[in-house]
Amino acid sequence: MDSVLVSACLRGVPCRFDGRAKASAEVDAAVAGRDVVSFCPEAAGGLPTPRRPAELVGGDGHDVLDGGARVVEDTGRDVTAAFVAGAHRALAAARASGCTEALLMPRSPSCGRGAVYDGSFGGELVAGDGVTAALFERNGIRVRPAPGA
């Protein structure tokens, strides 16, 4: 059976930074008939739920993995290590389940694909990927933003 890793918040798990979930019929339809691995990289990295909002500063997830950018909370606290650890745990879970694709939460500093918040906490988007999305792409797992999220 075809396996896909999906951001846990998109499957109804209340693990977003604000303590909520973001399940949708569009996501359910997109993964119908597939084995689904639900995973939250931020929780797996040791961050609590709820938690402070965090954004990428100095680049995107690829830059974080290369050591040139950080993930910072709105208080200024650096949470880069937790995001990187969670991304590696997500990759391990995807590999263990044979996932070749991931359906991830848009705009997230972990899961965003193609667009992420710019690090100003003002709601502005810039082109780029989250840390987990970047790690997946580097390791041959195709990442798609979740429909309707």
mmCIF file of C-alpha atoms in Angstrom:
data_model
loop_
_atom_site.group_PDB
_atom_site.id
_atom_site.type_symbol
_atom_site.label_atom_id
_atom_site.label_comp_id
_atom_site.label_asym_id
_atom_site.label_seq_id
_atom_site.Cartn_x
_atom_site.Cartn_y
_atom_site.Cartn_z
ATOM 1 C CA MET A 1 0.000 0.000 0.000
ATOM 2 C CA ASP A 2 1.149 3.541 -0.791
ATOM 3 C CA SER A 3 2.180 5.383 2.400
ATOM 4 C CA VAL A 4 2.106 9.135 3.005
ATOM 5 C CA LEU A 5 3.264 11.140 6.017
ATOM 6 C CA VAL A 6 0.771 13.851 6.996
ATOM 7 C CA SER A 7 1.186 16.675 9.511
ATOM 8 C CA ALA A 8 -0.608 15.402 12.619
ATOM 9 C CA CYS A 9 -2.541 18.655 13.034
ATOM 10 C CA LEU A 10 -4.115 18.017 9.626
ATOM 11 C CA ARG A 11 -5.382 14.663 10.892
ATOM 12 C CA GLY A 12 -7.157 16.177 13.896
ATOM 13 C CA VAL A 13 -4.415 16.000 16.505
ATOM 14 C CA PRO A 14 -4.425 19.234 18.578
ATOM 15 C CA CYS A 15 -0.668 19.823 18.295
ATOM 16 C CA ARG A 16 -0.416 23.199 16.523
ATOM 17 C CA PHE A 17 1.420 26.015 18.306
ATOM 18 C CA ASP A 18 -1.972 27.358 19.462
ATOM 19 C CA GLY A 19 -3.049 23.960 20.816
ATOM 20 C CA ARG A 20 -5.560 23.338 18.039
ATOM 21 C CA ALA A 21 -5.885 20.955 15.115
ATOM 22 C CA LYS A 22 -6.638 21.822 11.495
ATOM 23 C CA ALA A 23 -8.318 18.731 10.055
ATOM 24 C CA SER A 24 -10.193 19.126 6.778
ATOM 25 C CA ALA A 25 -12.273 17.117 4.341
ATOM 26 C CA GLU A 26 -9.835 18.117 1.572
ATOM 27 C CA VAL A 27 -6.922 16.486 3.390
ATOM 28 C CA ASP A 28 -8.970 13.363 4.139
ATOM 29 C CA ALA A 29 -9.900 13.092 0.456
ATOM 30 C CA ALA A 30 -6.288 13.599 -0.650
ATOM 31 C CA VAL A 31 -5.074 10.627 1.416
ATOM 32 C CA ALA A 32 -8.079 8.324 0.981
ATOM 33 C CA GLY A 33 -7.027 4.747 0.289
ATOM 34 C CA ARG A 34 -3.454 5.275 1.473
ATOM 35 C CA ASP A 35 -1.621 4.256 4.611
ATOM 36 C CA VAL A 36 -1.247 7.477 6.598
ATOM 37 C CA VAL A 37 1.527 8.228 9.076
ATOM 38 C CA SER A 38 0.472 11.204 11.225
ATOM 39 C CA PHE A 39 3.437 13.117 12.628
ATOM 40 C CA CYS A 40 4.158 16.463 14.290
ATOM 41 C CA PRO A 41 7.846 17.387 13.953
ATOM 42 C CA GLU A 42 7.601 20.203 16.490
ATOM 43 C CA ALA A 43 6.165 17.926 19.198
ATOM 44 C CA ALA A 44 8.691 15.227 18.253
ATOM 45 C CA GLY A 45 11.451 17.802 18.701
ATOM 46 C CA GLY A 46 10.374 18.291 22.311
ATOM 47 C CA LEU A 47 8.324 21.485 22.038
ATOM 48 C CA PRO A 48 5.182 21.750 24.179
ATOM 49 C CA THR A 49 1.610 22.218 22.991
ATOM 50 C CA PRO A 50 0.586 24.967 23.082
ATOM 51 C CA ARG A 51 3.831 26.846 22.434
ATOM 52 C CA ARG A 52 5.005 30.294 21.413
ATOM 53 C CA PRO A 53 4.748 31.112 17.700
ATOM 54 C CA ALA A 54 8.028 30.552 15.869
ATOM 55 C CA GLU A 55 9.295 31.719 12.490
ATOM 56 C CA LEU A 56 12.365 31.255 10.328
ATOM 57 C CA VAL A 57 14.925 34.068 10.596
ATOM 58 C CA GLY A 58 17.739 34.562 8.113
ATOM 59 C CA GLY A 59 16.467 32.171 5.457
ATOM 60 C CA ASP A 60 14.298 29.084 5.073
ATOM 61 C CA GLY A 61 14.521 25.479 6.241
ATOM 62 C CA HIS A 62 17.309 24.669 3.788
ATOM 63 C CA ASP A 63 19.338 27.513 5.313
ATOM 64 C CA VAL A 64 18.585 26.199 8.816
ATOM 65 C CA LEU A 65 19.866 22.743 7.831
ATOM 66 C CA ASP A 66 23.007 24.371 6.402
ATOM 67 C CA GLY A 67 23.574 26.396 9.593
ATOM 68 C CA GLY A 68 22.827 29.805 8.045
ATOM 69 C CA ALA A 69 19.377 30.534 9.534
ATOM 70 C CA ARG A 70 17.502 29.978 12.785
ATOM 71 C CA VAL A 71 14.020 29.239 14.083
ATOM 72 C CA VAL A 72 13.064 31.818 16.692
ATOM 73 C CA GLU A 73 10.003 32.277 18.886
ATOM 74 C CA ASP A 74 8.223 35.629 19.045
ATOM 75 C CA THR A 75 9.996 36.165 22.382
ATOM 76 C CA GLY A 76 13.401 35.856 20.693
ATOM 77 C CA ARG A 77 14.155 32.396 22.104
ATOM 78 C CA ASP A 78 16.069 30.228 19.619
ATOM 79 C CA VAL A 79 14.320 26.879 19.070
ATOM 80 C CA THR A 80 16.356 25.776 16.063
ATOM 81 C CA ALA A 81 17.673 22.607 17.726
ATOM 82 C CA ALA A 82 14.143 21.382 18.499
ATOM 83 C CA PHE A 83 13.003 22.005 14.922
ATOM 84 C CA VAL A 84 16.004 20.192 13.445
ATOM 85 C CA ALA A 85 15.619 17.256 15.857
ATOM 86 C CA GLY A 86 11.910 16.986 15.033
ATOM 87 C CA ALA A 87 12.634 17.064 11.303
ATOM 88 C CA HIS A 88 15.085 14.180 11.643
ATOM 89 C CA ARG A 89 12.552 12.190 13.690
ATOM 90 C CA ALA A 90 9.913 12.851 11.029
ATOM 91 C CA LEU A 91 12.302 11.631 8.343
ATOM 92 C CA ALA A 92 13.000 8.471 10.346
ATOM 93 C CA ALA A 93 9.250 7.840 10.734
ATOM 94 C CA ALA A 94 8.660 8.396 7.015
ATOM 95 C CA ARG A 95 11.465 6.039 6.043
ATOM 96 C CA ALA A 96 10.364 3.365 8.521
ATOM 97 C CA SER A 97 6.865 3.430 6.999
ATOM 98 C CA GLY A 98 8.019 3.521 3.384
ATOM 99 C CA CYS A 99 6.609 6.988 2.701
ATOM 100 C CA THR A 100 7.670 8.558 -0.578
ATOM 101 C CA GLU A 101 5.400 11.581 -0.182
ATOM 102 C CA ALA A 102 4.363 13.963 2.579
ATOM 103 C CA LEU A 103 1.311 16.204 2.851
ATOM 104 C CA LEU A 104 2.317 19.014 5.200
ATOM 105 C CA MET A 105 0.843 22.094 6.887
ATOM 106 C CA PRO A 106 1.367 25.168 4.686
ATOM 107 C CA ARG A 107 3.389 28.170 5.889
ATOM 108 C CA SER A 108 4.720 26.361 8.978
ATOM 109 C CA PRO A 109 8.389 26.820 9.971
ATOM 110 C CA SER A 110 8.534 23.005 10.100
ATOM 111 C CA CYS A 111 6.180 21.869 7.394
ATOM 112 C CA GLY A 112 5.738 24.778 4.997
ATOM 113 C CA ARG A 113 6.460 24.073 1.327
ATOM 114 C CA GLY A 114 7.011 26.887 -1.139
ATOM 115 C CA ALA A 115 6.066 29.712 1.258
ATOM 116 C CA VAL A 116 6.832 30.386 4.927
ATOM 117 C CA TYR A 117 6.410 33.332 7.262
ATOM 118 C CA ASP A 118 9.229 35.880 6.923
ATOM 119 C CA GLY A 119 10.467 36.007 10.535
ATOM 120 C CA SER A 120 8.898 39.385 11.383
ATOM 121 C CA PHE A 121 5.782 37.895 13.046
ATOM 122 C CA GLY A 122 3.752 40.295 10.918
ATOM 123 C CA GLY A 123 1.993 37.663 8.819
ATOM 124 C CA GLU A 124 4.103 38.253 5.704
ATOM 125 C CA LEU A 125 5.100 35.285 3.537
ATOM 126 C CA VAL A 126 8.309 34.684 1.599
ATOM 127 C CA ALA A 127 9.314 31.913 -0.791
ATOM 128 C CA GLY A 128 10.890 28.958 0.979
ATOM 129 C CA ASP A 129 10.411 25.698 2.822
ATOM 130 C CA GLY A 130 10.136 24.750 6.479
ATOM 131 C CA VAL A 131 12.827 22.662 8.170
ATOM 132 C CA THR A 132 11.047 19.303 7.846
ATOM 133 C CA ALA A 133 9.923 20.005 4.286
ATOM 134 C CA ALA A 134 13.513 20.885 3.334
ATOM 135 C CA LEU A 135 14.906 17.727 4.942
ATOM 136 C CA PHE A 136 12.292 15.565 3.201
ATOM 137 C CA GLU A 137 13.030 17.105 -0.182
ATOM 138 C CA ARG A 138 16.768 16.556 0.328
ATOM 139 C CA ASN A 139 16.059 12.905 1.051
ATOM 140 C CA GLY A 140 13.767 12.117 -1.860
ATOM 141 C CA ILE A 141 10.390 12.483 -0.157
ATOM 142 C CA ARG A 142 8.058 14.605 -2.274
ATOM 143 C CA VAL A 143 6.372 17.332 -0.220
ATOM 144 C CA ARG A 144 2.989 18.817 -1.025
ATOM 145 C CA PRO A 145 1.180 21.571 0.871
ATOM 146 C CA ALA A 146 -2.111 20.334 2.263
ATOM 147 C CA PRO A 147 -5.188 21.276 0.240
ATOM 148 C CA GLY A 148 -7.623 23.555 2.022
ATOM 149 C CA ALA A 149 -5.333 24.158 5.011
#
